[in-house]
Amino acid sequence: MDVDTPLIPKEEKDIYVSISKSYEEKVKRKREIIFRIIEIIVVLGQQNIPFRGHNWNKEKKIEDDNFSRFLRWKADDVPILKLHLENAPYNVQYTSPDIQNELINLCGLQIKDTIIKKASEAKWFSIMAAESTDVGKKEQMALCIRCVEKNATVFEGFIGFIEMEKVDSESIAAAIVDTVQECRYLSGDDTGKLVIAGSNDDEPMPSDTLIEKAGKDIRFKNNVKHVGQQE
């Protein structure tokens, strides 16, 4: 074969380039649309506004809820979003309740990672735990992280609710240990120091023995009011 002969004819190269550019533009457009939808989700979450009501129409696949109203409002100023909502098939509009929940969970994971990263960078951090029962009578534990940032300001971040099959000391200890290990996983070392605080003296908070496996630098206090008095 002549060394000057191209492996792919110019005509085919042009087709490949055209397909590649078309695909890149499609991906870019989809990302822009999803980004705009996520913006709505973040605003609703920040303002503690409920997403959905009770009038979901399964046949028409529409609902006159806060999420839909905010989405239509934003689409008036974002042509690419307006065009998408008007022309895209329902199964690729990224606005169904299932997709909303998926995007909400992804936003929550991003926030959680940011909070844990702050804790992993601090010299000391504390985990505050409080057991409660939701309206569905499910046992759960709320976990918050508290630490002092490099600029000497106190930071508190809500990690989330953990569903508990049991609320005995061993189950609570396991949930706390998992959170501690996650903090250290992000920090990449074992230098973090931790104080664990329960919200009141009546809860079945874990003993020092149960928490020991989380690390030698952990201190335990069963009342959050006294955490600041640790030496």
CSV table of C-alpha atoms in Angstrom, one decimal, residues 96-174:
chain,number,residue,atom,x,y,z
A,96,SER,CA,-41.3,12.7,36.1
A,97,PRO,CA,-41.6,12.1,39.9
A,98,ASP,CA,-39.1,9.2,39.6
A,99,ILE,CA,-36.5,11.5,37.9
A,100,GLN,CA,-37.2,14.2,40.4
A,101,ASN,CA,-36.4,11.8,43.3
A,102,GLU,CA,-33.3,10.6,41.6
A,103,LEU,CA,-32.0,14.2,41.1
A,104,ILE,CA,-32.9,15.1,44.6
A,105,ASN,CA,-30.9,12.1,45.9
A,106,LEU,CA,-27.9,13.1,43.8
A,107,CYS,CA,-28.0,16.7,45.1
A,108,GLY,CA,-28.2,15.3,48.6
A,109,LEU,CA,-25.1,13.1,48.0
A,110,GLN,CA,-23.2,16.1,46.7
A,111,ILE,CA,-24.1,18.2,49.8
A,112,LYS,CA,-23.2,15.3,52.1
A,113,ASP,CA,-19.8,14.9,50.4
A,114,THR,CA,-19.2,18.6,50.9
A,115,ILE,CA,-20.1,18.5,54.6
A,116,ILE,CA,-17.9,15.4,55.2
A,117,LYS,CA,-15.0,16.9,53.4
A,118,LYS,CA,-15.2,20.0,55.7
A,119,ALA,CA,-15.2,17.6,58.7
A,120,SER,CA,-12.3,15.6,57.4
A,121,GLU,CA,-10.2,18.7,57.0
A,122,ALA,CA,-10.9,19.9,60.6
A,123,LYS,CA,-8.6,19.0,63.5
A,124,TRP,CA,-11.6,18.1,65.6
A,125,PHE,CA,-15.2,17.3,64.6
A,126,SER,CA,-18.2,16.0,66.4
A,127,ILE,CA,-21.1,13.8,65.4
A,128,MET,CA,-24.5,14.7,67.0
A,129,ALA,CA,-27.1,12.0,66.9
A,130,ALA,CA,-30.8,12.1,67.8
A,131,GLU,CA,-33.3,9.2,67.5
A,132,SER,CA,-36.8,10.0,66.4
A,133,THR,CA,-39.9,8.4,64.8
A,134,ASP,CA,-41.3,9.9,61.6
A,135,VAL,CA,-45.0,10.2,60.7
A,136,GLY,CA,-44.9,6.7,59.2
A,137,LYS,CA,-43.8,5.4,62.6
A,138,LYS,CA,-40.4,4.4,61.2
A,139,GLU,CA,-37.5,4.6,63.6
A,140,GLN,CA,-34.7,6.8,62.3
A,141,MET,CA,-31.7,8.7,63.6
A,142,ALA,CA,-30.7,12.2,62.6
A,143,LEU,CA,-26.9,12.8,62.2
A,144,CYS,CA,-25.2,16.1,62.1
A,145,ILE,CA,-21.5,17.0,61.9
A,146,ARG,CA,-20.0,19.9,63.8
A,147,CYS,CA,-16.5,21.2,63.4
A,148,VAL,CA,-14.3,24.3,63.6
A,149,GLU,CA,-13.1,25.5,60.2
A,150,LYS,CA,-9.7,27.0,59.4
A,151,ASN,CA,-11.0,30.5,59.8
A,152,ALA,CA,-12.1,29.7,63.4
A,153,THR,CA,-15.8,29.6,62.6
A,154,VAL,CA,-18.1,26.8,63.8
A,155,PHE,CA,-19.7,24.8,61.0
A,156,GLU,CA,-22.7,22.5,61.4
A,157,GLY,CA,-24.0,20.3,58.7
A,158,PHE,CA,-26.9,17.9,58.5
A,159,ILE,CA,-25.8,14.5,57.2
A,160,GLY,CA,-29.3,13.0,56.9
A,161,PHE,CA,-31.8,10.6,58.5
A,162,ILE,CA,-30.7,7.0,58.8
A,163,GLU,CA,-33.5,4.4,59.0
A,164,MET,CA,-33.0,2.1,62.0
A,165,GLU,CA,-34.4,-1.4,62.3
A,166,LYS,CA,-33.5,-1.1,65.9
A,167,VAL,CA,-32.7,1.8,68.2
A,168,ASP,CA,-30.5,-0.2,70.6
A,169,SER,CA,-27.0,1.0,71.4
A,170,GLU,CA,-25.3,-1.5,69.0
A,171,SER,CA,-27.4,-0.3,66.0
A,172,ILE,CA,-26.7,3.3,66.9
A,173,ALA,CA,-23.0,2.6,67.3
A,174,ALA,CA,-22.8,0.9,63.9
